[in-house]
XYZ file of C-alpha atoms in Angstrom:
633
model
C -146.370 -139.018 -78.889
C -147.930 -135.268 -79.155
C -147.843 -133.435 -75.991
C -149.539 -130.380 -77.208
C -151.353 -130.215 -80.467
C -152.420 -126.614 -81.748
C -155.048 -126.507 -84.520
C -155.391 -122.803 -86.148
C -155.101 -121.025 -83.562
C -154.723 -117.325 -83.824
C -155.376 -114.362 -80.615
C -155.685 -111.023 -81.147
C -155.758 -108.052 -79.520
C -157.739 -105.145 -80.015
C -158.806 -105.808 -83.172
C -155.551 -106.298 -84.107
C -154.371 -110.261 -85.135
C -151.161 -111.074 -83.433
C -151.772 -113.933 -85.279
C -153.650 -116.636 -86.728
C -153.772 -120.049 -88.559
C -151.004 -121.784 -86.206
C -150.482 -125.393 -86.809
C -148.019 -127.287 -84.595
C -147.406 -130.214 -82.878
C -145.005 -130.607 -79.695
C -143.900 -134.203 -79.636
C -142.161 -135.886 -76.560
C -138.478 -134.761 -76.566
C -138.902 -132.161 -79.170
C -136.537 -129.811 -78.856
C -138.092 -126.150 -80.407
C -136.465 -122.755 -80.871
C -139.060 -119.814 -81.524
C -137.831 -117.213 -83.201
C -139.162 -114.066 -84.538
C -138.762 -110.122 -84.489
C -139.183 -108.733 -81.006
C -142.969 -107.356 -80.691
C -144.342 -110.640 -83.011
C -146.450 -112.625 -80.932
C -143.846 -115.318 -79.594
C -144.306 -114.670 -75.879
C -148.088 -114.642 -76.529
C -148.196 -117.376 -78.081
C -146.234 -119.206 -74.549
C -149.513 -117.585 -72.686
C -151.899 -119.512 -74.693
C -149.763 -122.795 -74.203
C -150.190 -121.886 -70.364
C -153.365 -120.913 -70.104
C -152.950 -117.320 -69.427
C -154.407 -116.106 -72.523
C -157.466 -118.110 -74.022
C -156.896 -118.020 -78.046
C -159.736 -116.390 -80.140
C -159.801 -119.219 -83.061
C -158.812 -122.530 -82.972
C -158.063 -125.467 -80.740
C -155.388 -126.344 -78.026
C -155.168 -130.007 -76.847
C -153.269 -131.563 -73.922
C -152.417 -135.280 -73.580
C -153.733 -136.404 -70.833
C -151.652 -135.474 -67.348
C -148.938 -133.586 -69.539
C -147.415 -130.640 -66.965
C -145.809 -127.490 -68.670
C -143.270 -125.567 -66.891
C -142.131 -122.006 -67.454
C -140.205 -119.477 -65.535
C -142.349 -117.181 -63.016
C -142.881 -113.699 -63.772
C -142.062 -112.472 -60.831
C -139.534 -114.478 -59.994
C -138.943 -116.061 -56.412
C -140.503 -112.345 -55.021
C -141.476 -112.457 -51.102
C -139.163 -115.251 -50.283
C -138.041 -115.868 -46.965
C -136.083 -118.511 -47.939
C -131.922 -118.456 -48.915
C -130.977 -119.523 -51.949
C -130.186 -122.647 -51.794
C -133.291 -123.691 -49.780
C -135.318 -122.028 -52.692
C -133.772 -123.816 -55.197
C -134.422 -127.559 -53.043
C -138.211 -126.279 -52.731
C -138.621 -127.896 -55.800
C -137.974 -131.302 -54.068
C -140.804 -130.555 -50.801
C -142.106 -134.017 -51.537
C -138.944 -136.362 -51.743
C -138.042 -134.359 -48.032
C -141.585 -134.959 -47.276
C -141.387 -138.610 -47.998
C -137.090 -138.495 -46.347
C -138.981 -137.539 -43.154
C -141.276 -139.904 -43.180
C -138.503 -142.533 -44.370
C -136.309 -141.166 -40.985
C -139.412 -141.683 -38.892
C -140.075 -145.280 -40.032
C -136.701 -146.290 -39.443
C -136.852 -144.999 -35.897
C -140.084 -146.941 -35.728
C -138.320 -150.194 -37.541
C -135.330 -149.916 -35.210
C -138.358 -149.334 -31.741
C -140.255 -153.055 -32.830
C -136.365 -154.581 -33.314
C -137.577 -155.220 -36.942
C -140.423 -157.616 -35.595
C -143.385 -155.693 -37.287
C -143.970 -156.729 -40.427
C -146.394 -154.058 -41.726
C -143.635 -151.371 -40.749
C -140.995 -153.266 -42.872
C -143.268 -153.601 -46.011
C -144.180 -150.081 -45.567
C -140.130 -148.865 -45.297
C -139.515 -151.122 -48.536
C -142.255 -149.356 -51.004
C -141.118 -146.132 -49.603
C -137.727 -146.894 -50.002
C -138.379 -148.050 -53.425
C -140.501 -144.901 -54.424
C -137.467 -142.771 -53.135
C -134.847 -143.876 -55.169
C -137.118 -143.948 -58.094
C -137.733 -140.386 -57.804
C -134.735 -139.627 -57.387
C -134.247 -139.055 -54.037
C -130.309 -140.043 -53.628
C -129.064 -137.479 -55.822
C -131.851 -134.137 -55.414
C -128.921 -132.632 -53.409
C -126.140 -133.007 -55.910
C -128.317 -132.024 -58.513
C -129.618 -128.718 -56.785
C -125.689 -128.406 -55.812
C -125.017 -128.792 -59.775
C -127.623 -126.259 -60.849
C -126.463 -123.862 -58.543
C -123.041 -123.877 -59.504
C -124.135 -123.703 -62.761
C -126.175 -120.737 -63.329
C -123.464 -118.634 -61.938
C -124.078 -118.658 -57.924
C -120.536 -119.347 -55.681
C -120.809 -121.499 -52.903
C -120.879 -118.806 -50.504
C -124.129 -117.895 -52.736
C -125.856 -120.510 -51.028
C -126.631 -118.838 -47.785
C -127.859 -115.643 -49.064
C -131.482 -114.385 -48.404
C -133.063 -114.365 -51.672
C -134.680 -110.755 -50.404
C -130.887 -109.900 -50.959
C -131.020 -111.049 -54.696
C -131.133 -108.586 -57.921
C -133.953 -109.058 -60.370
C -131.202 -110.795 -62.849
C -130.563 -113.452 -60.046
C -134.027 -113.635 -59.142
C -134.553 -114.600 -62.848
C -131.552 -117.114 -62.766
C -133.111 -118.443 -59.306
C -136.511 -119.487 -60.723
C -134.900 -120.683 -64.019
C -133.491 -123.475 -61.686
C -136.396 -124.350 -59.924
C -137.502 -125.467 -63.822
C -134.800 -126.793 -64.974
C -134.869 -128.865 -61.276
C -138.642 -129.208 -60.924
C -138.223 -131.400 -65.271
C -142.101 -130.831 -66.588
C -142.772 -132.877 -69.506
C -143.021 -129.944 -71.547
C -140.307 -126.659 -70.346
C -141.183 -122.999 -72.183
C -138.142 -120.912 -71.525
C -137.932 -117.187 -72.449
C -134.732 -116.011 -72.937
C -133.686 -117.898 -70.816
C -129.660 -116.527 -71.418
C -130.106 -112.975 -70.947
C -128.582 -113.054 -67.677
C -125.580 -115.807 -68.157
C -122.442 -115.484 -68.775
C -120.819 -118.002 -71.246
C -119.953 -120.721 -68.630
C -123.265 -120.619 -67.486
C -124.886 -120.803 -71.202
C -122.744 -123.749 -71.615
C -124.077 -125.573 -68.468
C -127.430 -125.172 -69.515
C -127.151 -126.206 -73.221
C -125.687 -129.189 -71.713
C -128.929 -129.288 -69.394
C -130.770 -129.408 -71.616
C -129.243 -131.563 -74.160
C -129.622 -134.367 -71.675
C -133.446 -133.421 -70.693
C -135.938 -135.716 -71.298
C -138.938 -133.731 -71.747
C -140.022 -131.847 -74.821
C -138.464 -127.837 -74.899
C -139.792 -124.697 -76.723
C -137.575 -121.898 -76.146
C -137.831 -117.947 -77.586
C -133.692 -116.836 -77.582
C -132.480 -114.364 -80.126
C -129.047 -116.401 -79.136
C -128.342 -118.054 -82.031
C -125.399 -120.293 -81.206
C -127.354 -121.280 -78.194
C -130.202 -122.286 -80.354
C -128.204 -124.110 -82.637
C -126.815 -126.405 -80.108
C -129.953 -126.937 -78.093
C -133.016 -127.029 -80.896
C -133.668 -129.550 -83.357
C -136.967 -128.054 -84.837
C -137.944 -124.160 -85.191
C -140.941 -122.647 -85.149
C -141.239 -118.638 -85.981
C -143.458 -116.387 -85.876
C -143.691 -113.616 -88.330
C -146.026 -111.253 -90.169
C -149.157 -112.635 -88.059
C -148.319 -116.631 -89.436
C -146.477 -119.440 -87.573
C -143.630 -121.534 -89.408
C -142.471 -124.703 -88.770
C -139.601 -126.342 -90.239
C -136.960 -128.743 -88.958
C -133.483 -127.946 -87.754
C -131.708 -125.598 -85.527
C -131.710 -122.058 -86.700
C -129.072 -121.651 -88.994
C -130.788 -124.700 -91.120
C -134.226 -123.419 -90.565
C -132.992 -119.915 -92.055
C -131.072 -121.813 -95.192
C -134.296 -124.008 -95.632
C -136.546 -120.542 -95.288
C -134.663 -118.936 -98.099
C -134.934 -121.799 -100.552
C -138.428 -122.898 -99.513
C -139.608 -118.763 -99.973
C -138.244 -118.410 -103.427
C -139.640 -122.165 -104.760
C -142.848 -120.770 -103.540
C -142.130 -116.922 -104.971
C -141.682 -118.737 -108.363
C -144.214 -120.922 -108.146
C -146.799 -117.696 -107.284
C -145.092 -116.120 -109.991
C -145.945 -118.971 -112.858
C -149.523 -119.061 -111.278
C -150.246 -115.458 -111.912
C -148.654 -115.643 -115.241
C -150.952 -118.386 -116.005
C -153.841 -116.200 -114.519
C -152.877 -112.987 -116.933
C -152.634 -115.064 -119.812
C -156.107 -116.601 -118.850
C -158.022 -113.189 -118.403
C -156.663 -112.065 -121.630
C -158.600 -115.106 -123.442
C -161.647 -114.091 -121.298
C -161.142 -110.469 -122.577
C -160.969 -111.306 -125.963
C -163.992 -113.877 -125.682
C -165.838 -111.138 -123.825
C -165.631 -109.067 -127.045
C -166.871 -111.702 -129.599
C -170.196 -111.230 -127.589
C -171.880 -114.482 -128.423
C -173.650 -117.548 -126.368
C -170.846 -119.805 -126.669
C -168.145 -117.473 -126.075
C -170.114 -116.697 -121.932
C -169.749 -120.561 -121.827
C -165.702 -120.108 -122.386
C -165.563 -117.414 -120.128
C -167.173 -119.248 -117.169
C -164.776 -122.319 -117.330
C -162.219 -120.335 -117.408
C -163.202 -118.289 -114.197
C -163.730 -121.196 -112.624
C -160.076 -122.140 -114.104
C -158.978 -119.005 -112.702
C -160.725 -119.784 -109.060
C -158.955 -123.017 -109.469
C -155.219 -121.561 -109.815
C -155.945 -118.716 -107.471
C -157.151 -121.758 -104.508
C -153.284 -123.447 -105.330
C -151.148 -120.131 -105.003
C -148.945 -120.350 -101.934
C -149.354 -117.455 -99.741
C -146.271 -115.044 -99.512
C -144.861 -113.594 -96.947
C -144.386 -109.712 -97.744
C -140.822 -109.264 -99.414
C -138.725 -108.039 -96.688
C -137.216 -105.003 -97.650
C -133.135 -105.605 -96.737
C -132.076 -102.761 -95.510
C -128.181 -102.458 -94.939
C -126.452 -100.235 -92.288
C -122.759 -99.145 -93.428
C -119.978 -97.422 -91.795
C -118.669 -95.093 -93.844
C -114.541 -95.423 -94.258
C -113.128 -94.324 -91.604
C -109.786 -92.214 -91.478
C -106.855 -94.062 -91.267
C -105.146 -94.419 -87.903
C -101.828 -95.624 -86.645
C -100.730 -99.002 -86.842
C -100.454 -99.437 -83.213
C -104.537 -98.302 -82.276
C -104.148 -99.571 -78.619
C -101.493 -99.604 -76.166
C -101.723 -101.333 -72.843
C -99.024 -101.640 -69.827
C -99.540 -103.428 -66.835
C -102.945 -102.693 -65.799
C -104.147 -103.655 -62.854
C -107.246 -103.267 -60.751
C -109.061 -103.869 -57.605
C -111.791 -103.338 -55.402
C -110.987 -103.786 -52.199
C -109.668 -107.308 -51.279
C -111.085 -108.251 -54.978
C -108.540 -108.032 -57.828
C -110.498 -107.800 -61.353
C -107.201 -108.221 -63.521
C -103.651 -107.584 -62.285
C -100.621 -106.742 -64.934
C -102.268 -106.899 -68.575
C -99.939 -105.805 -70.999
C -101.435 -106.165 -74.466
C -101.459 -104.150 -77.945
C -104.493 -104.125 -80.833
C -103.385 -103.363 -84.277
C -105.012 -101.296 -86.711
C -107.930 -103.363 -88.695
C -107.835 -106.194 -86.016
C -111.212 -107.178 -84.880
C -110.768 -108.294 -80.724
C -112.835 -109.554 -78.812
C -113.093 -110.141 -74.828
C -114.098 -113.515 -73.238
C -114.466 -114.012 -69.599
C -117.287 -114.651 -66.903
C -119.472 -112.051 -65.527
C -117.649 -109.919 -62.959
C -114.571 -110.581 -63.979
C -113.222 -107.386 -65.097
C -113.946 -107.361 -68.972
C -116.785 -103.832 -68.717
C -113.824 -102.388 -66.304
C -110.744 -102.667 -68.835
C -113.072 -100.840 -71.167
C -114.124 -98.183 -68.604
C -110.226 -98.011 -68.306
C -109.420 -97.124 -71.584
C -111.783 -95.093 -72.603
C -110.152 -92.846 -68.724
C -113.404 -93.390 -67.009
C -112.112 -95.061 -63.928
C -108.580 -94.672 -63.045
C -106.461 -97.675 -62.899
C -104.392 -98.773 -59.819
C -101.422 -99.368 -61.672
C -100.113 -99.665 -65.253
C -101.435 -97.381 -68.001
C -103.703 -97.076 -71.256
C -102.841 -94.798 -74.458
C -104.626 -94.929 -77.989
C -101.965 -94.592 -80.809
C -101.958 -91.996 -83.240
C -105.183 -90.550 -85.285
C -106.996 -92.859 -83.339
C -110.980 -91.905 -83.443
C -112.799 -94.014 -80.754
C -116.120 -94.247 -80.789
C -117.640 -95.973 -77.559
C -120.778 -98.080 -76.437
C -121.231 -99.096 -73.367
C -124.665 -100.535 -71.836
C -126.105 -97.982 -70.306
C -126.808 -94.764 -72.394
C -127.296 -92.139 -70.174
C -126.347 -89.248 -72.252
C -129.385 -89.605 -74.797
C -131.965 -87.846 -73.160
C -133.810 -84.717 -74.759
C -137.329 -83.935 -75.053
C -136.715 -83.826 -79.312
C -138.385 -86.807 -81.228
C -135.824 -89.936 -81.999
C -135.622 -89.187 -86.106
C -135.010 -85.355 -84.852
C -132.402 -86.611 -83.077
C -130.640 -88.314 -85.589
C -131.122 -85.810 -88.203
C -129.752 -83.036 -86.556
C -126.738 -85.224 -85.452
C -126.242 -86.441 -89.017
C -128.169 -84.035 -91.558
C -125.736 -85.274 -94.758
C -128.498 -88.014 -94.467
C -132.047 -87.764 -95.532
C -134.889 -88.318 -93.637
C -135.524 -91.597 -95.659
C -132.053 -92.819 -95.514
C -132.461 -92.186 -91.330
C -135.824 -93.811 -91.000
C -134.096 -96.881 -93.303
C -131.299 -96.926 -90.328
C -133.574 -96.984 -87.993
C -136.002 -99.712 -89.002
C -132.757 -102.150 -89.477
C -132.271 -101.534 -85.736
C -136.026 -102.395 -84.990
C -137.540 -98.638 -84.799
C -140.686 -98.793 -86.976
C -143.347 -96.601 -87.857
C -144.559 -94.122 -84.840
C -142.007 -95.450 -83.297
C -139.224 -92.925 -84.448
C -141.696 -89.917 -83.398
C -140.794 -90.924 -79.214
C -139.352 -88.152 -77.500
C -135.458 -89.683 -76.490
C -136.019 -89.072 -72.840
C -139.194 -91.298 -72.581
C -137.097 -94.273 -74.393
C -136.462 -97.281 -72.306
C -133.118 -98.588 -72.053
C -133.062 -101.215 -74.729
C -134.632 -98.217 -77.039
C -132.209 -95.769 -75.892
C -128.882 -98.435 -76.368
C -130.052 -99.183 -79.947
C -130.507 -95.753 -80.863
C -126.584 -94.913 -79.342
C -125.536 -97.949 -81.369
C -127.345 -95.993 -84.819
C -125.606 -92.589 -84.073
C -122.027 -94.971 -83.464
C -122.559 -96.592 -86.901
C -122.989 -92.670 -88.395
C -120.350 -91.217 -86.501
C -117.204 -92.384 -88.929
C -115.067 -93.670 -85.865
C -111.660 -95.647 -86.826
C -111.905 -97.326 -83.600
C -115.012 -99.143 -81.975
C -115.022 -100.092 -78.195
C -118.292 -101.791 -77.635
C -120.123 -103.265 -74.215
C -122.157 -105.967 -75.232
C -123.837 -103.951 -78.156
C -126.217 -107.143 -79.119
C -128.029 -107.058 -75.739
C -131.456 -105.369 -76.824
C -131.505 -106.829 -80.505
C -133.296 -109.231 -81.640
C -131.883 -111.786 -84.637
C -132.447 -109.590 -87.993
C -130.848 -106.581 -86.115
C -128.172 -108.646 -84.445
C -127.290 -109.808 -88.500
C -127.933 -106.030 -89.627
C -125.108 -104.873 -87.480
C -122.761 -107.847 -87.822
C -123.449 -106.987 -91.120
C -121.834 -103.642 -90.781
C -118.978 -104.548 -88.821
C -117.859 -107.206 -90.781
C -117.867 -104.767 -93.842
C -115.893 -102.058 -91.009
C -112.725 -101.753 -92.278
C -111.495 -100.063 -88.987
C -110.300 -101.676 -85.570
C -112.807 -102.800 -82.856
C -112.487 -103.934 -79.329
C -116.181 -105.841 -78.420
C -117.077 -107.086 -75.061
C -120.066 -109.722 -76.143
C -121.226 -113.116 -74.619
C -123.134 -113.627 -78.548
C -121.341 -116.141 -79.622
C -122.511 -116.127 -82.819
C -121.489 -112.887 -83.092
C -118.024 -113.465 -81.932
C -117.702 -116.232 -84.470
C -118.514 -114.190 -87.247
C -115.856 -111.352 -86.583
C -113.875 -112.217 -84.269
C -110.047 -113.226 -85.373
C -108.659 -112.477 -81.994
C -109.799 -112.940 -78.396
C -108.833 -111.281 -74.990
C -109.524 -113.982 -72.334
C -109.898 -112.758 -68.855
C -109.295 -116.739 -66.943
C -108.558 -117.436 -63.293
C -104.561 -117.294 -63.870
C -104.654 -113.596 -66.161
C -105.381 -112.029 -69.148
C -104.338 -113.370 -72.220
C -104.487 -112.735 -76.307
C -105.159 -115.307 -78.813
C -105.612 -115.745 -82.404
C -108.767 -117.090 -83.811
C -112.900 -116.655 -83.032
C -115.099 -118.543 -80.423
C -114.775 -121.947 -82.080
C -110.985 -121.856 -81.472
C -111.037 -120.927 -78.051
C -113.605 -124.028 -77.335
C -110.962 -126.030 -79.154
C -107.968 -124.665 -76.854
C -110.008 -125.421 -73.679
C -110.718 -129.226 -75.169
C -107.396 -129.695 -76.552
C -104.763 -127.572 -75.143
C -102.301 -125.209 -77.051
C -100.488 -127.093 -79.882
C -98.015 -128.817 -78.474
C -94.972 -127.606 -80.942
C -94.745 -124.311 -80.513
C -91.999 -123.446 -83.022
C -93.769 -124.464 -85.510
C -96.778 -122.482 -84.434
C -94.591 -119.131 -84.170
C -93.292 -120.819 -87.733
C -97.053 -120.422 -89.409
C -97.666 -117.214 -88.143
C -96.691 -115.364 -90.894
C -99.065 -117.614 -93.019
C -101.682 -117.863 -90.948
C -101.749 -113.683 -91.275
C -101.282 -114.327 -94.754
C -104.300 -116.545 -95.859
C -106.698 -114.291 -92.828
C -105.742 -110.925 -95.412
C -107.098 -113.101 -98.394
C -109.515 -114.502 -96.914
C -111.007 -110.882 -95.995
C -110.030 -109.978 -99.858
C -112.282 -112.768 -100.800
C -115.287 -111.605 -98.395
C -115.325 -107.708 -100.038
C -115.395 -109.526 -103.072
C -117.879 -111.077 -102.170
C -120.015 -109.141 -100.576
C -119.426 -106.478 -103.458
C -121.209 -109.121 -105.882
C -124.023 -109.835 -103.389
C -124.616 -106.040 -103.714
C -124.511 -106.202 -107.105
C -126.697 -108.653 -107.425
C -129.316 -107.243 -104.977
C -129.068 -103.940 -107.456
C -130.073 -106.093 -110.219
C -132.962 -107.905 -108.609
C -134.633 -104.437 -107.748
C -133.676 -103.435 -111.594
C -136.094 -106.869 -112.187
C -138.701 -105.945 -110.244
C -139.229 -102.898 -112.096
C -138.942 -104.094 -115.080
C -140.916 -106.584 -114.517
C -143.565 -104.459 -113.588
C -143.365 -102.265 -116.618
C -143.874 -105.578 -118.618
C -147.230 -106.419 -116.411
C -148.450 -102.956 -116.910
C -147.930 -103.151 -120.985
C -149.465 -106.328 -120.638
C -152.915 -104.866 -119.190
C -152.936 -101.809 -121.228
C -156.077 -101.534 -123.714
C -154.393 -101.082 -126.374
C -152.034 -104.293 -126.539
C -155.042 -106.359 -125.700
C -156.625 -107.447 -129.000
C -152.945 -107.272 -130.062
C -151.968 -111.298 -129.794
C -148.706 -110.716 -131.491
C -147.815 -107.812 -128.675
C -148.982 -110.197 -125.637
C -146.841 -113.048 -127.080
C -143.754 -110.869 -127.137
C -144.510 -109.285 -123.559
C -145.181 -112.371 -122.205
C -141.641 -113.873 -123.803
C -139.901 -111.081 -122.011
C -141.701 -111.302 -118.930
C -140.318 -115.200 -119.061
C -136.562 -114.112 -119.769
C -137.205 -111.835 -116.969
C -137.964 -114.673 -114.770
C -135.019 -117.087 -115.800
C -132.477 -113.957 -115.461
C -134.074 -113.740 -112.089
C -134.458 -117.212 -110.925
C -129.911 -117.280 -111.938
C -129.469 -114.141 -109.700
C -131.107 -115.344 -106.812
C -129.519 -118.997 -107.348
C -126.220 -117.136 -107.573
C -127.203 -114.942 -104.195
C -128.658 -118.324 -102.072
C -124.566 -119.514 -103.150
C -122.692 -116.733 -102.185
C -124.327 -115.936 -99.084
C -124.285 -119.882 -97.897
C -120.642 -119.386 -98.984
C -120.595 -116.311 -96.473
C -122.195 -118.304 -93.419
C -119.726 -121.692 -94.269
């Protein structure tokens, strides 16, 4: 059954077309990431399905009685309420209908059960309670609560008292509680820590109703979605999966169609060259020719699949670093408090040189502090920190306060970096989502998403041996977030990463610093294996654990051998394809010179080559599609 059907819609602004042409369908139970780059229409396209925004083309049609939830943009703002009574708002008409359950049975118990009407009347009440779930609206709101991250204690707190974050997390369950037959969520992550994340994919897992969610969280949206829907380059896509199969599917579905363009216009040259030549025999039957074959021409043209533009890949690279110590970090019984609350009490831990560590743990527990810690900006209450020796560090951490300067953002770099060309800085800087005016802003009128991705650019340039990075993914969307994963997977020095992207962490991570309820503690392995731990437990033998180490450390060296070969023949390979497209172009041009063109001999062997061109092309690009699904299995 369709909930929502769109029919070519498209809203603009302007002038300008955010975009146009979308045709979707949201079916009952549909589960729907929406992706795109930040700035692409996605949250515009959630006002249309709301009503905010009326579309400029196209139709938008309801089934009948369908509600849509989404989050409120200012969330839960003016409440009077506490927390826990805003979050049981949501139920105001099963307590309606309790009271007027309570009051009936005082009315029941009055008559000594004599009147009839009174009894019939507590019955379909009684009935419509439990159908609506009236027995269990207090567990659940107690559930949802404990969920998203509030204590207990939590519950009695005026929601005046609340951040904006919790405010957020607040009206995110009144949603979630309130169950619309259609729920549009917006990020709805940004301000959960893992445990929380994992509540809510589990949420909504079990949900009845039919989802669409924008999240640049792609492990999120792989456990959650079953269909995607992006929105890109003024179009909307639609394809099934979650979004690691939408992206493989993308990738083969773009080049079929590339080639298939590619044959078309082929067939199109080869066509206007008969007209040409037709055109020159200048007689009545010859202007017959010609027109059919126009009209051929109209007819290929009409088939064509329209391309996306070629994205333009654009790498960013830490240079290799110098070489450090073998010990990079050295930590002894660190401990800290604040007041009566201890964040993390005797952590003893060290981080080897080329060892990529990451830090797991709920928000507030301490993970942001160790950092602060090491890098001696907060003093420790007992224990100490050291780096080893020729250790570099360079340092991110989530609020950049230090870039501020009237000079423009691509001045800014420059002058920090001026080995670099302009070009090669405005490259950087478009992989991290600065495009076109743009890099002209003046740093101190950035905002502080603009002003963390720029720190995380100069980083990358700086030639550190040692990373130590807050939550770095925070203010990119998914193409940056796989730019600088990228990078660091391709760093060959040590980095210490506080992230709650668990995608991320899956990709790089091969150890993880756990901050739990009982300590701090290190173990080997990514995201994946720490789920598995939790599940399962530690292996039971332990010897033979300690006895597989050596292995284990063994096959992970290899296994990063295997990746730089990799990833040196994916380079490769992307050198050749732009080698293609240039020949390839040279080949076109010859083929619409004058002086080739009564030349049939000539056009046969350009077109030949052109042909070779496109087989050579169509086995680099099969070999590419391999290697890189090699790279994401």
């Amino acid at each position: 059954m369709s909930l929502i059907t769109c029919q070519q819609l498209g809203v603009g602004y302007a002038g300008n077309t955010v975009f146009s042409g979308a045709d979707f369908r949201v079916e009952k139970q549909d589960k729907i990431g929406v992706i795109g780059p930040n700035g692409s229409g996605k949250t515009t396209l959630f006002r249309v399905l709301t009503g905010d925004l009326t579309p400029e083309q196209g139709g938008l049609f309801f089934a009948s009685g369908v509600s849509v939830g989404c989050v409120e943009q200012h969330a839960c703002v003016g409440s009077t309420r506490t927390v826990f009574e805003e979050l049981l708002s949501v139920f105001s008409p099963l307590m309606e209908l309790e009271k007027e359950l309570e009051t009936l049975h005082g009315a029941v118990e009055a008559t000594g059960g004599r009147d009839a009407s009174l009894l019939e009347r507590q019955s379909a009440l009684t009935e419509e309670f439990e159908a609506r779930g009236g027995l269990t609206y207090v567990s659940r709101t107690h559930a949802a609560r404990a969920g998203l991250g509030f204590s207990e204690s939590d519950e009695s707190l005026p929601v005046s008292s609340l951040s904006g974050g919790q405010r957020t997390k607040l009206s995110l369950g009144k949603l979630l509680l309130s169950e619309p037959d259609c729920m549009l969520l917006d990020e709805p992550t940004n301000h959960l820590d893992i445990a929380s994340v994992e509540w809510l994919e589990d949420f909504l897992s079990k949900f009845r109703g039919a989802l669409l969610v924008i999240s640049h969280d792609r492990y999120f949206l792989d456990r959650v979605t079953d269909k995607t829907l992006e929105v890109s380059g003024g179009r909307v896509y639609v394809g099934r999966g979650s979004y690691s199969t939408y992206q493989k599917n993308k990738a083969l579905r773009e080049e079929s169609e590339r080639r298939e363009y590619e044959k078309g216009m082929l067939e199109i040259r080869r066509i206007e060259k008969m007209i040409e030549q037709q055109k020159r025999f200048n007689r009545e039957r010859n202007y017959i020719t010609i027109a059919s074959k126009e009209k051929q021409i109209e007819r290929i043209r009409a088939g064509l699949p329209v391309l996306p533009p070629r994205e333009t890949h654009v790498r960013l690279r830490f240079e290799e670093p110098a070489r450090s110590g073998d010990e990079v970090i050295v930590v002894e019984g660190l401990s800290k408090a604040y007041g009566e609350k201890s964040l993390f009490r005797d952590v003893s831990f060290k981080i080897f040189r080329g060892e990529k560590v990451f830090c797991l743990g709920p928000n507030g527990c301490g993970k942001s502090t160790l950092l602060h810690a090491l890098m001696h900006k907060i003093a420790p209450d007992a224990g100490y920190a050291r780096f080893g020796q020729g250790v570099q560090v360079g340092f991110f951490e989530q609020t950049q306060r230090a870039l501020m300067s009237d000079k423009s953002l691509l001045q800014e770099i420059y002058d920090a970096f001026p080995r670099f060309t302009v070009q090669e800085i405005r490259n950087s800087l478009g992989a991290l989502g600065f495009h076109g005016e743009d890099v002209e802003k003046s740093m101190d009128s950035l905002s502080g998403g603009e002003r963390a991705r720029a720190a995380l650019l100069e980083l990358i340039l700086k030639r550190p041996n040692l990373l130590i990075l807050d939550e770095p993914t925070n203010h990119l969307d998914a193409g940056a977030r796989e730019v600088l994963e990228e990078a660091l997977a391709d760093y060959t020095g040590t980095l210490l990463c506080v992230s709650h992207d668990r995608y991320f962490v899956n990709r790089l991570a091969d150890k993880l610093l756990c901050f739990e309820a009982d300590g701090v503690r290190m173990l080997e392995g990514n995201y994946d294996t720490y789920v598995s731990l939790q599940k399962n437990g530690p292996p039971r033998d332990e010897a033979r654990q300690t006895d597989k180490k050596p292995n284990a450390y063994v096959q992970k060296k290899e296994a990063q051998r295997r990746q730089r070969i990799r990833a040196a023949r994916l380079r490769a390979i992307e050198e050749s394809l732009a080698a293609l497209d240039a020949r390839e172009a040279e080949l076109n041009a010859a083929l619409s010179a004058p002086e080739n063109a009564a030349d049939y001999e000539k056009i046969l062997e350009l077109t030949a080559l052109l042909q070779a061109a496109g087989r050579e092309r169509e086995t680099l690009e099969e070999e590419w599609l391999s290697l890189s699904e090699e790279e994401t299995d």
